[in-house]
Every structure is written in C-alpha cells, then in structure tokens.
Tab-separated table of C-alpha atoms in Angstrom:
chain	number	residue	atom	x	y	z
N	1	UNK	CA	-30.136	33.177	143.548
N	2	UNK	CA	-26.568	33.467	144.761
N	3	UNK	CA	-26.014	35.766	147.713
N	4	UNK	CA	-22.718	37.579	147.177
N	5	UNK	CA	-21.969	40.368	149.641
N	6	UNK	CA	-21.686	43.772	148.037
N	7	UNK	CA	-19.580	46.631	149.329
N	8	UNK	CA	-22.245	48.065	151.581
N	9	UNK	CA	-22.063	45.799	154.602
N	10	UNK	CA	-21.093	46.458	158.170
N	11	UNK	CA	-17.560	45.716	159.310
N	12	UNK	CA	-18.958	45.257	162.815
N	13	UNK	CA	-19.954	41.685	161.910
N	14	UNK	CA	-17.804	39.152	163.725
N	15	UNK	CA	-17.048	36.185	161.504
N	16	UNK	CA	-15.683	33.762	164.039
N	17	UNK	CA	-17.649	30.705	163.545
N	18	UNK	CA	-13.479	24.018	161.149
N	19	UNK	CA	-9.260	20.633	159.321
N	20	UNK	CA	-7.794	17.868	157.816
N	21	UNK	CA	-7.033	14.260	158.189
N	22	UNK	CA	-5.334	12.486	155.331
N	23	UNK	CA	-8.088	10.766	153.418
N	24	UNK	CA	-8.670	8.225	150.746
N	25	UNK	CA	-10.465	9.288	147.600
N	26	UNK	CA	-13.741	8.575	149.359
N	27	UNK	CA	-15.048	8.727	152.882
N	28	UNK	CA	-18.321	8.630	154.781
N	29	UNK	CA	-20.618	11.331	156.042
N	30	UNK	CA	-23.231	10.649	158.695
N	31	UNK	CA	-26.266	12.607	159.784
N	32	UNK	CA	-27.698	12.136	163.243
N	33	UNK	CA	-31.277	12.314	164.394
N	34	UNK	CA	-32.885	15.775	164.310
N	35	UNK	CA	-32.356	17.733	167.510
N	36	UNK	CA	-34.699	20.447	168.733
N	37	UNK	CA	-32.813	23.598	169.661
N	38	UNK	CA	-33.542	26.890	171.312
N	39	UNK	CA	-34.504	29.862	169.129
N	40	UNK	CA	-30.896	31.081	169.176
N	41	UNK	CA	-28.535	29.561	166.653
N	42	UNK	CA	-26.379	27.094	168.556
N	43	UNK	CA	-24.127	24.146	167.802
N	44	UNK	CA	-25.628	20.876	169.020
N	45	UNK	CA	-22.901	18.651	170.500
N	46	UNK	CA	-22.810	15.001	169.529
N	47	UNK	CA	-23.679	12.810	172.493
N	48	UNK	CA	-23.540	9.424	170.777
N	49	UNK	CA	-22.280	7.779	167.655
N	50	UNK	CA	-24.244	8.678	164.511
N	51	UNK	CA	-27.349	6.569	164.223
N	52	UNK	CA	-27.873	6.823	160.500
N	53	UNK	CA	-26.493	4.894	157.597
N	54	UNK	CA	-23.301	6.297	156.087
N	55	UNK	CA	-23.108	7.370	152.463
N	56	UNK	CA	-19.915	6.925	150.459
N	57	UNK	CA	-19.095	9.900	148.254
N	58	UNK	CA	-16.383	10.373	145.641
N	59	UNK	CA	-13.268	12.383	146.356
N	60	UNK	CA	-13.079	16.071	145.422
N	61	UNK	CA	-10.083	17.169	143.308
N	62	UNK	CA	-7.460	19.077	145.258
N	63	UNK	CA	-5.910	22.448	144.492
N	64	UNK	CA	-7.539	25.876	144.504
N	65	UNK	CA	-9.315	26.750	141.254
N	66	UNK	CA	-10.900	30.148	140.598
N	67	UNK	CA	-14.642	29.970	139.995
N	68	UNK	CA	-17.545	32.205	139.079
N	69	UNK	CA	-19.524	32.590	142.339
N	70	UNK	CA	-22.745	32.648	140.309
N	71	UNK	CA	-22.297	28.895	139.856
N	72	UNK	CA	-22.761	28.297	143.598
N	73	UNK	CA	-26.391	27.811	144.525
N	74	UNK	CA	-25.947	28.694	148.189
N	75	UNK	CA	-25.266	31.866	150.205
N	76	UNK	CA	-21.617	32.908	150.005
N	77	UNK	CA	-21.401	35.597	152.720
N	78	UNK	CA	-23.283	36.888	155.734
N	79	UNK	CA	-26.182	39.280	155.109
N	80	UNK	CA	-25.828	42.693	156.629
N	81	UNK	CA	-27.015	46.274	156.430
N	82	UNK	CA	-30.546	45.387	157.570
N	83	UNK	CA	-30.895	42.762	154.856
N	84	UNK	CA	-31.735	39.067	154.911
N	85	UNK	CA	-30.368	35.936	153.283
N	86	UNK	CA	-31.521	35.296	149.711
N	87	UNK	CA	-32.040	32.131	147.688
N	88	UNK	CA	-34.178	29.006	147.658
N	89	UNK	CA	-35.543	27.488	150.885
N	90	UNK	CA	-33.725	24.412	152.149
N	91	UNK	CA	-35.292	20.972	151.741
N	92	UNK	CA	-36.903	19.409	154.782
N	93	UNK	CA	-34.419	18.038	157.292
N	94	UNK	CA	-34.150	14.250	156.973
N	95	UNK	CA	-35.476	11.625	159.300
N	96	UNK	CA	-32.986	9.496	161.201
N	97	UNK	CA	-31.069	7.221	158.854
N	98	UNK	CA	-31.567	9.418	155.805
N	99	UNK	CA	-29.028	11.723	154.116
N	100	UNK	CA	-29.475	15.435	153.564
N	101	UNK	CA	-31.371	16.132	150.355
N	102	UNK	CA	-29.733	18.190	147.630
N	103	UNK	CA	-30.004	21.886	148.435
N	104	UNK	CA	-28.492	24.688	150.500
N	105	UNK	CA	-28.472	24.820	154.299
N	106	UNK	CA	-27.128	27.040	157.054
N	107	UNK	CA	-24.241	25.366	158.890
N	108	UNK	CA	-22.853	26.450	162.262
N	109	UNK	CA	-19.494	25.263	163.554
N	110	UNK	CA	-16.098	26.501	164.726
N	111	UNK	CA	-12.651	25.958	163.267
N	112	UNK	CA	-11.064	23.595	165.830
N	113	UNK	CA	-7.655	24.051	167.399
N	114	UNK	CA	-6.738	20.493	166.360
N	115	UNK	CA	-7.298	20.417	162.624
N	116	UNK	CA	-6.841	16.642	162.419
N	117	UNK	CA	-10.050	15.967	164.331
N	118	UNK	CA	-13.606	15.595	162.988
N	119	UNK	CA	-15.786	18.668	163.388
N	120	UNK	CA	-19.249	18.582	164.905
N	121	UNK	CA	-21.483	21.073	163.120
N	122	UNK	CA	-25.188	21.837	163.247
N	123	UNK	CA	-27.265	22.122	160.093
N	124	UNK	CA	-30.368	24.343	159.932
N	125	UNK	CA	-32.849	25.139	157.192
N	126	UNK	CA	-33.096	28.383	155.284
N	127	UNK	CA	-36.781	29.237	154.922
N	128	UNK	CA	-38.854	32.094	153.562
N	129	UNK	CA	-39.112	35.099	155.828
N	130	UNK	CA	-42.844	35.179	155.160
N	131	UNK	CA	-43.348	31.862	157.001
N	132	UNK	CA	-40.796	32.221	159.790
N	133	UNK	CA	-41.684	33.668	163.214
N	134	UNK	CA	-40.975	37.262	164.130
N	135	UNK	CA	-37.313	37.900	164.777
N	136	UNK	CA	-36.022	35.363	162.240
N	137	UNK	CA	-35.644	38.092	159.595
N	138	UNK	CA	-35.243	41.843	159.486
N	139	UNK	CA	-38.612	43.397	160.329
N	140	UNK	CA	-40.670	44.299	157.254
N	141	UNK	CA	-44.325	44.546	156.288
N	142	UNK	CA	-43.741	42.113	153.421
N	143	UNK	CA	-40.947	39.965	151.979
N	144	UNK	CA	-39.868	38.808	148.543
N	145	UNK	CA	-40.277	35.051	147.876
N	146	UNK	CA	-36.490	34.579	147.791
N	147	UNK	CA	-35.900	36.493	151.039
N	148	UNK	CA	-34.795	33.962	153.639
N	149	UNK	CA	-34.123	33.554	157.332
N	150	UNK	CA	-32.880	30.602	159.392
N	151	UNK	CA	-35.275	28.164	161.023
N	152	UNK	CA	-33.525	27.538	164.346
N	153	UNK	CA	-36.375	25.507	165.830
N	154	UNK	CA	-34.618	22.299	164.784
N	155	UNK	CA	-31.025	21.467	163.888
N	156	UNK	CA	-29.253	18.292	162.815
N	157	UNK	CA	-25.794	17.470	164.182
N	158	UNK	CA	-23.410	16.645	161.353
N	159	UNK	CA	-19.855	15.358	161.666
N	160	UNK	CA	-17.458	16.338	158.889
N	161	UNK	CA	-13.730	16.178	158.335
N	162	UNK	CA	-11.659	18.492	156.199
N	163	UNK	CA	-10.442	15.857	153.795
N	164	UNK	CA	-10.788	14.903	150.135
N	165	UNK	CA	-14.490	14.089	150.545
N	166	UNK	CA	-15.426	17.717	151.255
N	167	UNK	CA	-15.690	20.462	148.650
N	168	UNK	CA	-14.768	23.915	149.983
N	169	UNK	CA	-15.412	27.347	148.494
N	170	UNK	CA	-13.360	30.279	149.776
N	171	UNK	CA	-14.364	33.863	149.095
N	172	UNK	CA	-11.567	36.412	149.403
N	173	UNK	CA	-10.956	39.957	148.239
N	174	UNK	CA	-9.173	41.053	145.057
N	175	UNK	CA	-10.555	44.574	144.813
N	176	UNK	CA	-13.722	46.427	143.854
N	177	UNK	CA	-14.751	45.439	140.347
N	178	UNK	CA	-17.972	45.142	138.386
N	179	UNK	CA	-17.597	41.361	138.249
N	180	UNK	CA	-17.367	39.222	141.422
N	181	UNK	CA	-13.801	37.990	141.900
N	182	UNK	CA	-11.760	36.269	144.541
N	183	UNK	CA	-13.662	32.992	144.816
N	184	UNK	CA	-11.959	29.599	144.507
N	185	UNK	CA	-12.861	25.968	145.106
N	186	UNK	CA	-10.722	23.209	146.566
N	187	UNK	CA	-11.236	20.314	148.957
N	188	UNK	CA	-11.122	19.902	152.697
N	189	UNK	CA	-7.443	18.998	152.718
N	190	UNK	CA	-6.681	22.247	150.895
N	191	UNK	CA	-8.654	24.152	153.522
N	192	UNK	CA	-6.823	22.376	156.343
N	193	UNK	CA	-3.469	23.331	154.822
N	194	UNK	CA	-4.617	26.934	154.346
N	195	UNK	CA	-5.883	27.260	157.921
N	196	UNK	CA	-2.715	25.714	159.365
N	197	UNK	CA	-0.521	28.160	157.460
N	198	UNK	CA	-2.796	31.111	158.210
N	199	UNK	CA	-2.784	30.523	161.959
N	200	UNK	CA	0.988	30.017	162.127
N	201	UNK	CA	1.727	33.057	159.955
N	202	UNK	CA	-0.698	35.265	161.872
N	203	UNK	CA	0.923	34.256	165.142
N	204	UNK	CA	4.395	35.096	163.810
N	205	UNK	CA	3.503	38.270	161.901
N	206	UNK	CA	0.948	39.873	164.212
N	207	UNK	CA	0.415	38.305	167.618
N	208	UNK	CA	4.040	37.693	168.583
N	209	UNK	CA	5.233	41.248	167.763
N	210	UNK	CA	2.305	42.772	169.666
N	211	UNK	CA	2.962	40.474	172.632
N	212	UNK	CA	6.547	41.695	172.479
N	213	UNK	CA	5.505	45.312	172.867
N	214	UNK	CA	4.879	46.521	169.303
N	215	UNK	CA	1.744	48.568	168.759
N	216	UNK	CA	-1.067	47.384	166.527
N	217	UNK	CA	-0.604	50.361	164.217
N	218	UNK	CA	3.139	49.735	163.925
N	219	UNK	CA	2.590	46.072	163.017
N	220	UNK	CA	0.022	46.974	160.363
N	221	UNK	CA	2.215	49.720	158.915
N	222	UNK	CA	5.255	47.442	158.823
N	223	UNK	CA	3.458	44.605	157.013
N	224	UNK	CA	1.921	47.013	154.529
N	225	UNK	CA	5.327	48.538	153.772
N	226	UNK	CA	7.288	45.270	153.832
N	227	UNK	CA	5.068	42.195	153.313
N	228	UNK	CA	6.029	39.128	155.326
N	229	UNK	CA	4.552	35.752	156.280
N	230	UNK	CA	1.984	36.118	153.491
N	231	UNK	CA	0.686	39.435	154.867
N	232	UNK	CA	0.688	42.680	152.931
N	233	UNK	CA	-1.566	45.579	151.947
N	234	UNK	CA	-5.169	44.864	150.881
N	235	UNK	CA	-6.153	45.172	147.234
N	236	UNK	CA	-7.932	48.467	148.014
N	237	UNK	CA	-6.401	50.978	150.415
N	238	UNK	CA	-9.432	51.480	152.653
N	239	UNK	CA	-10.945	47.993	152.395
N	240	UNK	CA	-9.160	46.621	155.457
N	241	UNK	CA	-5.907	46.617	157.390
N	242	UNK	CA	-4.143	43.595	155.882
N	243	UNK	CA	-4.443	40.945	153.197
N	244	UNK	CA	-3.146	37.377	153.512
N	245	UNK	CA	-2.167	35.181	150.578
N	246	UNK	CA	-1.104	31.557	150.699
N	247	UNK	CA	-0.426	29.504	147.588
N	248	UNK	CA	-3.242	29.607	145.046
N	249	UNK	CA	-5.962	30.377	147.601
N	250	UNK	CA	-7.783	33.726	147.223
N	251	UNK	CA	-6.372	36.685	149.192
N	252	UNK	CA	-8.044	36.780	152.607
N	253	UNK	CA	-9.025	40.239	153.827
N	254	UNK	CA	-8.369	41.275	157.429
N	255	UNK	CA	-10.701	44.114	158.360
N	256	UNK	CA	-9.859	43.566	162.024
N	257	UNK	CA	-7.167	41.715	163.958
N	258	UNK	CA	-8.422	38.686	165.939
N	259	UNK	CA	-6.932	38.517	169.392
N	260	UNK	CA	-6.063	42.218	169.198
N	261	UNK	CA	-9.340	44.038	168.567
N	262	UNK	CA	-11.464	43.312	171.624
N	263	UNK	CA	-14.761	44.134	169.922
N	264	UNK	CA	-14.439	41.058	167.696
N	265	UNK	CA	-14.390	37.363	168.457
N	266	UNK	CA	-11.527	34.969	167.844
N	267	UNK	CA	-7.867	34.788	168.771
N	268	UNK	CA	-6.386	33.121	165.667
N	269	UNK	CA	-6.032	34.199	162.052
N	270	UNK	CA	-8.682	31.686	160.973
N	271	UNK	CA	-11.287	33.689	162.897
N	272	UNK	CA	-11.690	35.984	159.873
N	273	UNK	CA	-12.896	33.080	157.696
N	274	UNK	CA	-16.652	32.989	158.201
N	275	UNK	CA	-18.461	29.656	157.809
N	276	UNK	CA	-21.484	30.538	155.707
N	277	UNK	CA	-23.464	27.667	154.218
N	278	UNK	CA	-23.537	24.010	153.227
N	279	UNK	CA	-24.545	22.914	149.742
N	280	UNK	CA	-25.420	19.268	149.048
N	281	UNK	CA	-25.305	17.998	145.470
N	282	UNK	CA	-25.269	14.349	144.460
N	283	UNK	CA	-24.077	13.291	147.898
N	284	UNK	CA	-21.112	15.706	147.879
N	285	UNK	CA	-21.000	18.324	150.636
N	286	UNK	CA	-19.731	21.799	149.738
N	287	UNK	CA	-18.774	24.201	152.530
N	288	UNK	CA	-18.922	27.912	151.680
N	289	UNK	CA	-16.540	30.199	153.596
N	290	UNK	CA	-15.839	33.930	153.284
N	291	UNK	CA	-13.083	36.384	154.161
N	292	UNK	CA	-13.929	39.237	151.826
N	293	UNK	CA	-15.212	42.768	152.141
N	294	UNK	CA	-17.862	43.994	154.575
N	295	UNK	CA	-18.165	47.781	154.536
C-alpha cells in the first residue's frame, strides 16, 4: 500500500531531516554492521570504514520524469493527524557483509552543507504496530495489519552519495485534485542540482531581503505578486506561502520559511524537503522525498 499524504495533515510537522558527486554509470553501496540505538530515532555516525562487501548497481537515468505515486511501494510522506505509517513491514536487517533485501525501510539523514560529500544515513525497519512496543505507534486498542511504526531498537548505518547510482522520488504540490499529482523520479545527481539551486535561490529571494530589513510578509507578498528566483504563488491560495519550481522538478511547496519561522527546524531552503523512506529493488536504492501539502 502506498502512503500518500492527503490534505488533512498538520502543518506543524517539521520536515528538516542529503548531494552529488559526478559519477560513472555505476557505483558501490555499502552497509555496515547493525548498530543498536536508543528508542529515539537517531542517525548513527560511521566510526570506521564499511565492513561489508560492496555491491555494484547500474546507473539510474537522469532527468525528472512524472510518475504515478501508486507505483512506489514505500511511504511517500510523513504520517500525521494521529495516524501511522502504512504498507508492508520491512525485511529483516542484514547481517554484516550482506546487502539490504528488497523492500521499504525508514531512512534518517540530513541534507549536508557540502553536497559533494557522501551522506551517512541510518536505516530502520518499518514493522506492524501490533508487534511494536508502546509508543512506536499512535495509541489504539487494535491496529490494521498494514498499520506500521518504526522499530528504532536497531539501525544500520548506510553511506550513500547523490549520484547516478541513486534513484530519487520527489513529491511536490500541483494543487488539490482527485488524482495524486506532483511526483517525479530522477537520480541523485538531479537531486543534487535541485538542492543546490533551491538553497541559492532561497538565500537570494528570502533570507537576504529579510536580513536587509524586509518583513517576512512583504517578502512573501512580493514573490507572490512578482515571481523571482523560481519562487511564486502556490498552486492553491491557502495551501502555503510560496511555491518553488526549478527545471522539470515538481513544484516544491513552502508552508513555512526555514530560518525565518522559529517554530520550525532548518535554515536553508532544502529544509522543506522531507526525507521519507528508502526502497530497495534489484540492488537499486530509491530515496523518497516530499515537499507537498500538510494541512
């Protein structure tokens, strides 16, 4: 089951949670030994070189291509509104030296300041709420079989780079319609280029004017009236404050302004792109990200 966020989710969710080195048409991905973590979801730093065998995977075609989100067998956005994740439980985490099995996993990482560097992420399992300890899911007397939480008792450090070996799904916002829209797939290099442009444009269009004395409301009103640096009005008037478009990537919705709104995390434009899940299929890693609507 594909978890696509509907229009009934809280905008109080902070989505601050990796970009690219030029790559050949193939690269390697390594998984380290499992690491026991605290109950809270945390990123496990790498303390040594990966100890497992590397797996060569084919390159992912570049360029953003619109897709039907129903084809993605992994969560596409954060749950909210007292709901849980939905889908199929993740496979068991691998032993040292073994690759991740095909399936969907929760991945936790941050977009780095230096997008040319590898990113250290932590991979956790999605599991059924009915078997997870109290607190892993929204409290309920019973759960559906596809209702999931995150097993944070163990996480695996994973090093990835945003290059041609990585498949990336971006969820944006194109308006309220009956059919899900605003999802596209590209590769890690496409994501690196998008994030680089987004951060530079956000600095020029939003942060610099505010640092120069302009008010938040004046900056928003100006960009809505006269789009600049890729920023303009959102597809729906009350969906957010700004929308950002770059190339063929989906429009990214800004429901808050990172570095301006103190109640939210992040200081760069990329903070609005939530890092949601990791899907593994035939050795290819697919990273799901989201900057769409949360009501």
